[in-house]
C-alpha positions as protocol buffer text, in pm:
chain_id: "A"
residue {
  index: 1
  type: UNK
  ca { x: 12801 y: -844 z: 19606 }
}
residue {
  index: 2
  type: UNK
  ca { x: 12894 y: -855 z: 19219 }
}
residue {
  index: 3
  type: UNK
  ca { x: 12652 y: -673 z: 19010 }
}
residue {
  index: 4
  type: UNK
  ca { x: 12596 y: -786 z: 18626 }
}
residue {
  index: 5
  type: UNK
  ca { x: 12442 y: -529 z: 18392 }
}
residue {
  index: 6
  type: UNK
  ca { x: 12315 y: -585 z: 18044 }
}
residue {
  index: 7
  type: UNK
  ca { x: 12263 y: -391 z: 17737 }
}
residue {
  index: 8
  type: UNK
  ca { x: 11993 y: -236 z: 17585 }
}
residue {
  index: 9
  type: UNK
  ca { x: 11871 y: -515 z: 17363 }
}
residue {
  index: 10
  type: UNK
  ca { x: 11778 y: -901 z: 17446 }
}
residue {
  index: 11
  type: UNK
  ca { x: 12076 y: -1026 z: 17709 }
}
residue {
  index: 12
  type: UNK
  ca { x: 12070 y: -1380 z: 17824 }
}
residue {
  index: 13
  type: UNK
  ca { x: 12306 y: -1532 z: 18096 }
}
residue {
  index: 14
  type: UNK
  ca { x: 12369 y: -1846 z: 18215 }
}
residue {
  index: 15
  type: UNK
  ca { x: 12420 y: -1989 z: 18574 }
}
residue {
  index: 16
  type: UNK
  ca { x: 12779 y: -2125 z: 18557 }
}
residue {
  index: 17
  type: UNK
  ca { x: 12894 y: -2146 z: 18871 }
}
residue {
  index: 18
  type: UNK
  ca { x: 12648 y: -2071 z: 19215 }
}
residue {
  index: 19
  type: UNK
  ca { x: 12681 y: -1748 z: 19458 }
}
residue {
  index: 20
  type: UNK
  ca { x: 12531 y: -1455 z: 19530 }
}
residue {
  index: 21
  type: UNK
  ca { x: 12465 y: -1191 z: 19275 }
}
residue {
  index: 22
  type: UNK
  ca { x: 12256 y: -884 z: 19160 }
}
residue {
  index: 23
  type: UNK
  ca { x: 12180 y: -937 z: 18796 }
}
residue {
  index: 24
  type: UNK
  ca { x: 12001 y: -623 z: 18598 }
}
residue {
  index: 25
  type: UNK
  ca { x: 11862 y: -694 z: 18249 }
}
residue {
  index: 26
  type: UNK
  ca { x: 11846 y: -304 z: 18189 }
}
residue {
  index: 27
  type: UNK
  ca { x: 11664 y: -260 z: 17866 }
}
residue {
  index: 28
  type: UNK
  ca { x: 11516 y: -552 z: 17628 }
}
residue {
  index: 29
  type: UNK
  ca { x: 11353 y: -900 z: 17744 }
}
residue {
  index: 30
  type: UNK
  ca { x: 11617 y: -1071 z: 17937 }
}
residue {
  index: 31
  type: UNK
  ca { x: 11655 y: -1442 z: 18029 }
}
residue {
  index: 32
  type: UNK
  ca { x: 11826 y: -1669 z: 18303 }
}
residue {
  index: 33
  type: UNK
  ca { x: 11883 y: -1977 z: 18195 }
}
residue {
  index: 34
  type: UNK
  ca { x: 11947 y: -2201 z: 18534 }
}
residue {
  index: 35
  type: UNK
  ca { x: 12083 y: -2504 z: 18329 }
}
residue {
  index: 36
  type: UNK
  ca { x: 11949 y: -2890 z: 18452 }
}
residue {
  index: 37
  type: UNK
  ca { x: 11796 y: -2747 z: 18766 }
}
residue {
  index: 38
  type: UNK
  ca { x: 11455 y: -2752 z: 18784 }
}
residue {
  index: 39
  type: UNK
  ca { x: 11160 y: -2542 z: 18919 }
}
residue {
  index: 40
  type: UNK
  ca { x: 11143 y: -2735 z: 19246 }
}
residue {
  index: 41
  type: UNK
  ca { x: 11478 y: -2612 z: 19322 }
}
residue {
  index: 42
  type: UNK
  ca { x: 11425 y: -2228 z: 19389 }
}
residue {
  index: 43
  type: UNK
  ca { x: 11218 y: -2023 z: 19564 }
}
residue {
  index: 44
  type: UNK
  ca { x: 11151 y: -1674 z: 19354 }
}
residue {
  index: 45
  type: UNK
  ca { x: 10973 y: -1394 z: 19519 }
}
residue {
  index: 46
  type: UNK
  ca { x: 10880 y: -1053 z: 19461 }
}
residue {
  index: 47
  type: UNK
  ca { x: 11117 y: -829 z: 19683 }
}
residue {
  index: 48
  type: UNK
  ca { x: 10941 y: -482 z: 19870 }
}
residue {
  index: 49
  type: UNK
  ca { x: 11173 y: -284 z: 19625 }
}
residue {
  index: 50
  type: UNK
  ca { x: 11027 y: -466 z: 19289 }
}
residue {
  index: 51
  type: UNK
  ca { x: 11309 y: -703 z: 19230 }
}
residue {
  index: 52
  type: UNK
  ca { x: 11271 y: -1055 z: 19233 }
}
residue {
  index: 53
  type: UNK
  ca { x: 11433 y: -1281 z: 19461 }
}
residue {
  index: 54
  type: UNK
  ca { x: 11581 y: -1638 z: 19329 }
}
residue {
  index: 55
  type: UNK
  ca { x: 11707 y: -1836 z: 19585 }
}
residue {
  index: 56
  type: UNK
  ca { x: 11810 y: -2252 z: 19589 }
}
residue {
  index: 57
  type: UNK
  ca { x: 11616 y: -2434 z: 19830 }
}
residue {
  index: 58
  type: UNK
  ca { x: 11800 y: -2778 z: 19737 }
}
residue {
  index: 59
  type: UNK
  ca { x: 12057 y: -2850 z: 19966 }
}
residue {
  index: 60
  type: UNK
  ca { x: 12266 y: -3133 z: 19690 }
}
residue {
  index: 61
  type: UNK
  ca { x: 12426 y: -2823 z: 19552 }
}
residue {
  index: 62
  type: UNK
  ca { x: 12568 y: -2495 z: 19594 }
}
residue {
  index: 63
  type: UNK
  ca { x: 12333 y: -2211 z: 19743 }
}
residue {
  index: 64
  type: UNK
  ca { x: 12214 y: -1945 z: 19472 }
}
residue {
  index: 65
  type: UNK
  ca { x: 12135 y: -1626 z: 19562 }
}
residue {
  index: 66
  type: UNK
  ca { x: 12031 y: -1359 z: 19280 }
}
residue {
  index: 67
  type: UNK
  ca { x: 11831 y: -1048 z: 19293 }
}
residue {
  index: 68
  type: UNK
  ca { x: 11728 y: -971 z: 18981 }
}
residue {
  index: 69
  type: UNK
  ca { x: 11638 y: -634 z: 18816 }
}
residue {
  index: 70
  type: UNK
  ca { x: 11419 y: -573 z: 18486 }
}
residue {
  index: 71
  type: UNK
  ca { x: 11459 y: -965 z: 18410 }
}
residue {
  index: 72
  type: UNK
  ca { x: 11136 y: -1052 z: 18220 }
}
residue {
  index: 73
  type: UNK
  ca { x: 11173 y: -1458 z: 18178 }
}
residue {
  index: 74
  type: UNK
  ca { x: 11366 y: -1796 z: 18376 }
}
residue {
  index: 75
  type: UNK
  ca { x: 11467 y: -2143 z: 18224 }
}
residue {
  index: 76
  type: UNK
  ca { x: 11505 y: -2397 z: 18378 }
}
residue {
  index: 77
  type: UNK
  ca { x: 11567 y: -2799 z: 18287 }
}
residue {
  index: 78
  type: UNK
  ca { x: 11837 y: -2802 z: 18086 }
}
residue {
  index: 79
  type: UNK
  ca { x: 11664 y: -2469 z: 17886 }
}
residue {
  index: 80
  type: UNK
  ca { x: 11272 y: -2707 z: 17805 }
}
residue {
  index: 81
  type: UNK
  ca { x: 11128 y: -2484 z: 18124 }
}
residue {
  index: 82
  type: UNK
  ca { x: 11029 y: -2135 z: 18024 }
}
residue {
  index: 83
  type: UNK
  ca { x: 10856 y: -1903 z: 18325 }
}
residue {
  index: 84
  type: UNK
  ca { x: 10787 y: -1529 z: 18267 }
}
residue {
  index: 85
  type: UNK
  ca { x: 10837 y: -1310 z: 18590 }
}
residue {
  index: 86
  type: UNK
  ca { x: 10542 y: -1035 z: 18440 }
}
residue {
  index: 87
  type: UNK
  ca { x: 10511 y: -783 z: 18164 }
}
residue {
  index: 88
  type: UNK
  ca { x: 10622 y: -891 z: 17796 }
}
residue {
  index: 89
  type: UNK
  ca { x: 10779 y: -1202 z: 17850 }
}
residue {
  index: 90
  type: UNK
  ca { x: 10913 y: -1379 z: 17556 }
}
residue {
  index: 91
  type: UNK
  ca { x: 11095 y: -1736 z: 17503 }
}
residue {
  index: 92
  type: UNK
  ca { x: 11323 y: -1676 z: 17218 }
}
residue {
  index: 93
  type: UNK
  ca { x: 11431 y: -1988 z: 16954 }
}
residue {
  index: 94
  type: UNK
  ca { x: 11554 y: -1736 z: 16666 }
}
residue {
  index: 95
  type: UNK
  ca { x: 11887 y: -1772 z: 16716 }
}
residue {
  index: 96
  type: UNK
  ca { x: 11931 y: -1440 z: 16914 }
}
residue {
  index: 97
  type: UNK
  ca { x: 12175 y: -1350 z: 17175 }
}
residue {
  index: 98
  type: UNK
  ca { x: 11904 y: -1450 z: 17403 }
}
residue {
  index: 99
  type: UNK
  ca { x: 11821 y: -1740 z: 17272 }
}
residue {
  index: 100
  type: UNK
  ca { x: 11915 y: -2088 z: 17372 }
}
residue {
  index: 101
  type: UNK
  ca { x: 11793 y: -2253 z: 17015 }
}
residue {
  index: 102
  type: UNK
  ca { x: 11778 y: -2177 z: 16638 }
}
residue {
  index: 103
  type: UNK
  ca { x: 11470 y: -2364 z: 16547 }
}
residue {
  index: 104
  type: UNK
  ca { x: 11189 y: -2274 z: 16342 }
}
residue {
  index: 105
  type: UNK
  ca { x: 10802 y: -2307 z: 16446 }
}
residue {
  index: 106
  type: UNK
  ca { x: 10800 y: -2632 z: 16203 }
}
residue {
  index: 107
  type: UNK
  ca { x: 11027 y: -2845 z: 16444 }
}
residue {
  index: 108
  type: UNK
  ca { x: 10738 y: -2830 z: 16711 }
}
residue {
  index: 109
  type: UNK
  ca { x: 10360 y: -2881 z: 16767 }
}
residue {
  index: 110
  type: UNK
  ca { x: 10233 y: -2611 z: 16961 }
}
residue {
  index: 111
  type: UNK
  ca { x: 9945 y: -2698 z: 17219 }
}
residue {
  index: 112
  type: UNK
  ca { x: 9797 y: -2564 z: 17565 }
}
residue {
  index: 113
  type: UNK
  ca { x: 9749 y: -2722 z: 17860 }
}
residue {
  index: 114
  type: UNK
  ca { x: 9624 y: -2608 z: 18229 }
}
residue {
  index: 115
  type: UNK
  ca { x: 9962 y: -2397 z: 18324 }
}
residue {
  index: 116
  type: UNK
  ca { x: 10001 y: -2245 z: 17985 }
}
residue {
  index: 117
  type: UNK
  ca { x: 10136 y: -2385 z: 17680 }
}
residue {
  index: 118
  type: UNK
  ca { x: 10372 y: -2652 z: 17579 }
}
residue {
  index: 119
  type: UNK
  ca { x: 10560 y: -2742 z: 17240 }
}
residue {
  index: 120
  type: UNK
  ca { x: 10660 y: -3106 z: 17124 }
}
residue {
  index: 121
  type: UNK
  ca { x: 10966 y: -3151 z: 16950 }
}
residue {
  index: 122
  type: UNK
  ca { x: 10974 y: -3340 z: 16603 }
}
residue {
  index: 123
  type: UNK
  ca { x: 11353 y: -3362 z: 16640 }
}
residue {
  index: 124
  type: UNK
  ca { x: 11323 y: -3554 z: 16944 }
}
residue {
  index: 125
  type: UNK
  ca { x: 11460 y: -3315 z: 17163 }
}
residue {
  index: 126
  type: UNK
  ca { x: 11128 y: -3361 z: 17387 }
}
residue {
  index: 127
  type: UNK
  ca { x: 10852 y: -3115 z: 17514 }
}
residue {
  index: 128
  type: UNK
  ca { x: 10911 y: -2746 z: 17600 }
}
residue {
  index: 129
  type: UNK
  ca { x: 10688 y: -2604 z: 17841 }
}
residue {
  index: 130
  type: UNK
  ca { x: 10613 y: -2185 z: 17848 }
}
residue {
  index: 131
  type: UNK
  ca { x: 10468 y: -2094 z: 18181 }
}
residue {
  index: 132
  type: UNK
  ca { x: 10353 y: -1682 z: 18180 }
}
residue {
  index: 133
  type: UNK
  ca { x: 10485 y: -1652 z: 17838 }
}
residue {
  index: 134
  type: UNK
  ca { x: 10316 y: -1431 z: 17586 }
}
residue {
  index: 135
  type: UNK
  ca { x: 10572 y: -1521 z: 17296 }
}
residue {
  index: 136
  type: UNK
  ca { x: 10765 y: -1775 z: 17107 }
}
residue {
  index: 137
  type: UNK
  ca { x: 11018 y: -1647 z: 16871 }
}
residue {
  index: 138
  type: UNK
  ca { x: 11130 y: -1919 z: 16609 }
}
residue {
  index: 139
  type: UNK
  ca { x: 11343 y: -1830 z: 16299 }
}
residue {
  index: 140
  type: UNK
  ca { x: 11079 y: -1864 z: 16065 }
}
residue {
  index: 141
  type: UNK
  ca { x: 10773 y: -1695 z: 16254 }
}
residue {
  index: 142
  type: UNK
  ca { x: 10649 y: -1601 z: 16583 }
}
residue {
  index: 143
  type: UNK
  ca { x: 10333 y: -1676 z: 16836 }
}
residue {
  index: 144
  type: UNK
  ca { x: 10127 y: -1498 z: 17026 }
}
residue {
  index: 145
  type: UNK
  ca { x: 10023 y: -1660 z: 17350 }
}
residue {
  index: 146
  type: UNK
  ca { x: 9864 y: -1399 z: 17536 }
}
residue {
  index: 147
  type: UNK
  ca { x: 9516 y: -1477 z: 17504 }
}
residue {
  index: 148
  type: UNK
  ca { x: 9390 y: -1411 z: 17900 }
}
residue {
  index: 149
  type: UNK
  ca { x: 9215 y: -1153 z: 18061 }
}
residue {
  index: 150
  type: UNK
  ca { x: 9199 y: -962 z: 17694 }
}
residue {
  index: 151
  type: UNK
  ca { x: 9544 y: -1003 z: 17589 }
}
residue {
  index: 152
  type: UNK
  ca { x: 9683 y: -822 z: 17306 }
}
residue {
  index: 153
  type: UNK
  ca { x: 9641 y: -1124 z: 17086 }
}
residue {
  index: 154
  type: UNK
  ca { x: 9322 y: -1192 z: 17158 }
}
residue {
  index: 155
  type: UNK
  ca { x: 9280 y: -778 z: 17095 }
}
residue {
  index: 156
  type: UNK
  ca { x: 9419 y: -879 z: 16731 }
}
residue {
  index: 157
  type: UNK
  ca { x: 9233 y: -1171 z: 16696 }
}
residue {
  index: 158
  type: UNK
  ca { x: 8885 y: -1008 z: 16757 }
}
residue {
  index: 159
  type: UNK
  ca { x: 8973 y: -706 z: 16552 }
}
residue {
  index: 160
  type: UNK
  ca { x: 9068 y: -907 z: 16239 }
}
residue {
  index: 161
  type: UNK
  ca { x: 8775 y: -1116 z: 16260 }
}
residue {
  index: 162
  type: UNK
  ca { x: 8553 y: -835 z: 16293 }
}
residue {
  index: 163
  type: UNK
  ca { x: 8737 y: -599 z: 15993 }
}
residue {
  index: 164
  type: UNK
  ca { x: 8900 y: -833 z: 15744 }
}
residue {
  index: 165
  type: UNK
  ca { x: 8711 y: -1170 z: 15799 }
}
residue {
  index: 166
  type: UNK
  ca { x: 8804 y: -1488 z: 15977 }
}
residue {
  index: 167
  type: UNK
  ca { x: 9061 y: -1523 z: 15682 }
}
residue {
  index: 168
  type: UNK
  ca { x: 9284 y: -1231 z: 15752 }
}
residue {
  index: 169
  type: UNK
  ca { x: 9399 y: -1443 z: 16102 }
}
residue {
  index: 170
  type: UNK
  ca { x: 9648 y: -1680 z: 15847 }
}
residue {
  index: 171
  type: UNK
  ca { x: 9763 y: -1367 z: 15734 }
}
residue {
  index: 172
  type: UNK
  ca { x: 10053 y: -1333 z: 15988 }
}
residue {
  index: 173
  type: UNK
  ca { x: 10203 y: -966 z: 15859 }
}
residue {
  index: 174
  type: UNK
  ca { x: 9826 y: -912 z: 15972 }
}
residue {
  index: 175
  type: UNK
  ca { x: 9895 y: -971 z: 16293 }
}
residue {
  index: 176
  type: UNK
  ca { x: 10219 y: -876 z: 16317 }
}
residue {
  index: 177
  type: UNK
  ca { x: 10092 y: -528 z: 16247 }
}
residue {
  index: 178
  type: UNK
  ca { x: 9825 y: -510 z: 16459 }
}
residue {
  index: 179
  type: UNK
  ca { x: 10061 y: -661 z: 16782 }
}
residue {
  index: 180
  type: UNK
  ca { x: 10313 y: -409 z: 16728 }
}
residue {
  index: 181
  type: UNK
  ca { x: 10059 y: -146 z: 16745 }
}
residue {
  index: 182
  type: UNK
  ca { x: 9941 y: -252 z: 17072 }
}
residue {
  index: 183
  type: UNK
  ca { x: 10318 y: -392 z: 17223 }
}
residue {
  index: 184
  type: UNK
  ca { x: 10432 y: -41 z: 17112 }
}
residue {
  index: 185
  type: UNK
  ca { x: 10147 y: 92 z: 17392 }
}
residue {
  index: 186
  type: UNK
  ca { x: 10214 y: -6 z: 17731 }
}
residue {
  index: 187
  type: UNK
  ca { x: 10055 y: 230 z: 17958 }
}
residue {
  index: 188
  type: UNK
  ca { x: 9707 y: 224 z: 17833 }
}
residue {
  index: 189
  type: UNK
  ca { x: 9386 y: 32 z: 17913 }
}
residue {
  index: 190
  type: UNK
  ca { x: 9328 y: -288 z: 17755 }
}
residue {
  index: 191
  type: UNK
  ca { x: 8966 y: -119 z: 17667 }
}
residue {
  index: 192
  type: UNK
  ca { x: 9117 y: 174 z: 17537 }
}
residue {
  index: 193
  type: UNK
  ca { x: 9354 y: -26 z: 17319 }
}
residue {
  index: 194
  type: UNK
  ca { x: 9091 y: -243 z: 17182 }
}
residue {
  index: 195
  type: UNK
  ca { x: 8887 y: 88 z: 17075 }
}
residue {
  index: 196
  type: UNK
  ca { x: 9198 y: 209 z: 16908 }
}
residue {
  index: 197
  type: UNK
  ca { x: 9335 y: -59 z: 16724 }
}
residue {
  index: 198
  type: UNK
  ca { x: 8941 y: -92 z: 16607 }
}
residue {
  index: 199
  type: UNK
  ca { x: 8970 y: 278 z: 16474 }
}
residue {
  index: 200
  type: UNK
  ca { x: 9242 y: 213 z: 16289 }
}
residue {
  index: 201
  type: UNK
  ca { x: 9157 y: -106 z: 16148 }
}
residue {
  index: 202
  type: UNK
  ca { x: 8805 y: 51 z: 16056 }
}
residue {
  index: 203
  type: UNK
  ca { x: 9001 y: 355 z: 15882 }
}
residue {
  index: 204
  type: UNK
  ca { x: 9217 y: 98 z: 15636 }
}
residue {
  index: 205
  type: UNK
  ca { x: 8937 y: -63 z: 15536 }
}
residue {
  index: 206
  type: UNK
  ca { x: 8680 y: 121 z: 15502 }
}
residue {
  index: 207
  type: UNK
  ca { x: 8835 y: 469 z: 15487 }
}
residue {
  index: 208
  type: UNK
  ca { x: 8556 y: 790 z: 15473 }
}
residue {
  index: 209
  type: UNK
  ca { x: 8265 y: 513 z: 15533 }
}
residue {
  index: 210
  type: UNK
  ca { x: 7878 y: 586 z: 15508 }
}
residue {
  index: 211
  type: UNK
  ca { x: 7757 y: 451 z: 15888 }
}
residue {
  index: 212
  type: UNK
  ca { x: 7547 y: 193 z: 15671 }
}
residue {
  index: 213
  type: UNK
  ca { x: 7865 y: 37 z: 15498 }
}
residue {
  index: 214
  type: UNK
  ca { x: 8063 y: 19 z: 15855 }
}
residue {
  index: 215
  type: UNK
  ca { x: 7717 y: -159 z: 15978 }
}
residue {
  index: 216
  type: UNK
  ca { x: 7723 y: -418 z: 15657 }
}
residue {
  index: 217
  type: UNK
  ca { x: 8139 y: -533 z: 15706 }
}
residue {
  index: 218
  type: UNK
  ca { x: 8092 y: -564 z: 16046 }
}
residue {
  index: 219
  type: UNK
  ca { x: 7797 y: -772 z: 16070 }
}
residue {
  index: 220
  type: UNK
  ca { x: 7877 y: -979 z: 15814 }
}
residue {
  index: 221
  type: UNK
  ca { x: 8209 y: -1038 z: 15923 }
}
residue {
  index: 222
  type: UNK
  ca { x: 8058 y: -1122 z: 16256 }
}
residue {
  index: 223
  type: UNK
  ca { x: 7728 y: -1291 z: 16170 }
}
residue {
  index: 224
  type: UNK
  ca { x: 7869 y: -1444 z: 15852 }
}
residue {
  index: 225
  type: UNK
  ca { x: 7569 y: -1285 z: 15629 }
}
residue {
  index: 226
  type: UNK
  ca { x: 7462 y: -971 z: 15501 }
}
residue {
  index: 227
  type: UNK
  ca { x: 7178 y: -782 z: 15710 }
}
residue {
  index: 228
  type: UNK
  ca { x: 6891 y: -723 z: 15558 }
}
residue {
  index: 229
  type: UNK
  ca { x: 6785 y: -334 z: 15576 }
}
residue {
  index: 230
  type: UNK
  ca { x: 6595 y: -413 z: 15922 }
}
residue {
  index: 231
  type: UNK
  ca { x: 6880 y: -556 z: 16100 }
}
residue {
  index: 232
  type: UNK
  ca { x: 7098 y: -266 z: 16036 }
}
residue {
  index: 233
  type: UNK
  ca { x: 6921 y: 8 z: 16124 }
}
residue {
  index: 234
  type: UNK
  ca { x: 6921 y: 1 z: 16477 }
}
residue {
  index: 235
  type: UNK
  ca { x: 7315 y: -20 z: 16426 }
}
residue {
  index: 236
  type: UNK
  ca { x: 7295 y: 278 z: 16184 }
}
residue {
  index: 237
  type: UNK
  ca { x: 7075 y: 466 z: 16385 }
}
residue {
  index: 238
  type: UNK
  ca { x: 7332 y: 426 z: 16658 }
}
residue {
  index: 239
  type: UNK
  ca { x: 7592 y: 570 z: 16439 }
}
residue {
  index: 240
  type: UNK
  ca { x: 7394 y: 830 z: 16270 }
}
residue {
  index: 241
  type: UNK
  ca { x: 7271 y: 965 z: 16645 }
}
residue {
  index: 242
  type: UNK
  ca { x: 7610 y: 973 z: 16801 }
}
residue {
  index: 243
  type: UNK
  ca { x: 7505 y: 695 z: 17022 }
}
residue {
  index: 244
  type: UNK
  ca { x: 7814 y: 488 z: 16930 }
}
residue {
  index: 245
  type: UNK
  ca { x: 8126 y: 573 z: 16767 }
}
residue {
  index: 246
  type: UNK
  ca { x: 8298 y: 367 z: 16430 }
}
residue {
  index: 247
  type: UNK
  ca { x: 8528 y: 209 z: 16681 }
}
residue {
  index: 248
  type: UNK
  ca { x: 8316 y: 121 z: 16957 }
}
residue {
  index: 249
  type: UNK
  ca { x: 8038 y: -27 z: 16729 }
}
residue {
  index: 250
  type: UNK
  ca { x: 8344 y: -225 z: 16619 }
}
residue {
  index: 251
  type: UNK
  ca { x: 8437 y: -319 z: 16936 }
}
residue {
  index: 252
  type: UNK
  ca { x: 8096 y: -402 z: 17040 }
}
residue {
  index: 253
  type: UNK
  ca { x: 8110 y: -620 z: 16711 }
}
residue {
  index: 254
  type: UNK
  ca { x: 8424 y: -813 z: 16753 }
}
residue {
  index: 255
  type: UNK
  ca { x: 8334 y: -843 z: 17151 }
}
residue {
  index: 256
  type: UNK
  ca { x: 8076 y: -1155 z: 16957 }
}
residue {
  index: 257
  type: UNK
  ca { x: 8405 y: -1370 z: 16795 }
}
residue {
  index: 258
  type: UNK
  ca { x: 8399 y: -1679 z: 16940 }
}
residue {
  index: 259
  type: UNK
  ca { x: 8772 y: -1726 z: 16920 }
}
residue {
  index: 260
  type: UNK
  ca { x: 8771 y: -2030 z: 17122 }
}
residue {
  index: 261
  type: UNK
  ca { x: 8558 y: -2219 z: 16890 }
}
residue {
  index: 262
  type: UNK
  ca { x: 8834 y: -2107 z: 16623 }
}
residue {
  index: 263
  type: UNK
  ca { x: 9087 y: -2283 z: 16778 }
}
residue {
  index: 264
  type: UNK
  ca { x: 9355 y: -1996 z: 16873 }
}
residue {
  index: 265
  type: UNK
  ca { x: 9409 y: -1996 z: 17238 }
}
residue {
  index: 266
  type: UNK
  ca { x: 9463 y: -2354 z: 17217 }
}
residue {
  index: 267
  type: UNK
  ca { x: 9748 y: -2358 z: 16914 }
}
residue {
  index: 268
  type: UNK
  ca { x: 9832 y: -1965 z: 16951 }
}
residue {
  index: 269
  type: UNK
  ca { x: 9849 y: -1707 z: 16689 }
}
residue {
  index: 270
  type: UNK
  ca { x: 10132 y: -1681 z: 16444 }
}
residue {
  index: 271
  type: UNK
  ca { x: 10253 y: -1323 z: 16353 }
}
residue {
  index: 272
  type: UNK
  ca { x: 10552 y: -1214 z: 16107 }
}
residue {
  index: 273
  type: UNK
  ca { x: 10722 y: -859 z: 16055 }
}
residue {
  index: 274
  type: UNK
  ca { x: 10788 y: -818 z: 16375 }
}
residue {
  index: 275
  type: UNK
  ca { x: 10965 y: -897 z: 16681 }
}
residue {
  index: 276
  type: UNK
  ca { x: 11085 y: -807 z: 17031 }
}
């Protein structure tokens, strides 16, 4: 059985010609792209040894049979079908090695829907579905799209919010910095990460802070009005006694942004300065 190895940055390889095949992506976010076939094609399993199994079920062509290795995302119809396969999956349209476009974010509107997102084309190159995807890569910008079960961009989101002030969320270097500060950490907690992106969005900007000023940015950030002296000092008192921490009075604060009602998991977050 022929094995096919990539590098250690983004690799993408196309199905040319069916067979049977190991494919290993090695380092990087690594792509398949299965040209016209679609979804309902292939079966794809998780193997006992923590591969993943791809295999055609259609019998009007050639049988494909692929085990792939540290692959993160498949496309399928004619490259419009993007499906992560877990962990940091990322559909890329900068132009990359991996990438099957050069387009930026402006050629497409952005929107969610019940399986995960999908983008309209303006150049009438029609709609692109993203299926387990947590990023879009365009030449111009990026999006977050992991918003679930206390994704990192949510993480971001909430933290901003809470620190900077709704505002700071069109501020995409923002973002950026705050994703790559969680991306970089992929071992810990998502609880643990929120507390420390928290701490050191607290210590940038409001560095050697009296308990009372942390108490006044957050809750107006949050609440969108100053407290008066009796509303903060059961939050002070907290700090003061030890009872809470900078970062988990933070937390505890940006745990209240509605980012629903502000629109983001539906359109995604945009983020520059950084990419994968």
């Amino acid at each position: 059985m022929t094995t096919y190895t990539g590098t250690v940055s983004n690799d993408g390889w196309t199905v040319v010609q069916a067979g049977t095949f190991i494919l290993n992506g090695a380092a990087g976010v690594d792509a398949l792209y299965l040209g016209t076939s679609i979804r309902a094609d292939y079966s794809v399993t998780n193997a006992s040894d923590g591969s993943i199994r791809v295999d055609s079920i259609s019998a009007a062509s050639a049988p494909l049979h692929a085990t792939l290795q540290n692959m993160e995302v498949l496309v399928y119809g004619s490259n419009h079908d993007y499906v992560g396969l877990g962990g940091l999956d990322v559909a890329f349209f900068d132009g990359s090695p991996s990438a099957a476009y050069k387009k930026a974010s402006s050629n497409y509107t952005l929107t969610s829907n019940s399986a995960g997102f999908q983008a309209l084309a303006k150049d009438g190159t029609g709609l692109y579905t993203f299926n387990n995807i947590q990023r879009i890569q365009f030449t111009d910008k990026s999006i977050a799209l992991d918003f679930a079960n206390n994704g990192n961009a949510t993480l971001v989101a909430k933290t901003l919010v809470a620190v900077f002030g709704a505002s700071s969320l069109s501020s995409p270097s923002y973002v950026g910095i705050g994703l790559k500060f969680l991306d970089q950490d992929t071992h810990t907690a998502s609880s643990a990460k929120f507390s420390d992106l928290m701490a050191l969005a607290l210590s940038v900007a409001l560095p050697s802070a009296a308990s009372a000023q942390v108490v006044d940015l957050l809750y107006t950030n949050v609440v969108g009005a100053h407290p008066t002296s009796a509303q903060a000092q059961p939050f002070v008192a907290m700090l003061d006694t030890g009872a809470q921490t900078v970062s988990s009075l933070g937390v505890m604060a940006a745990d209240l942004v509605n980012i629903t009602a502000m629109g983001l998991p539906q359109a995604g977050l945009a983020y520059t300065g950084y990419t994968l």
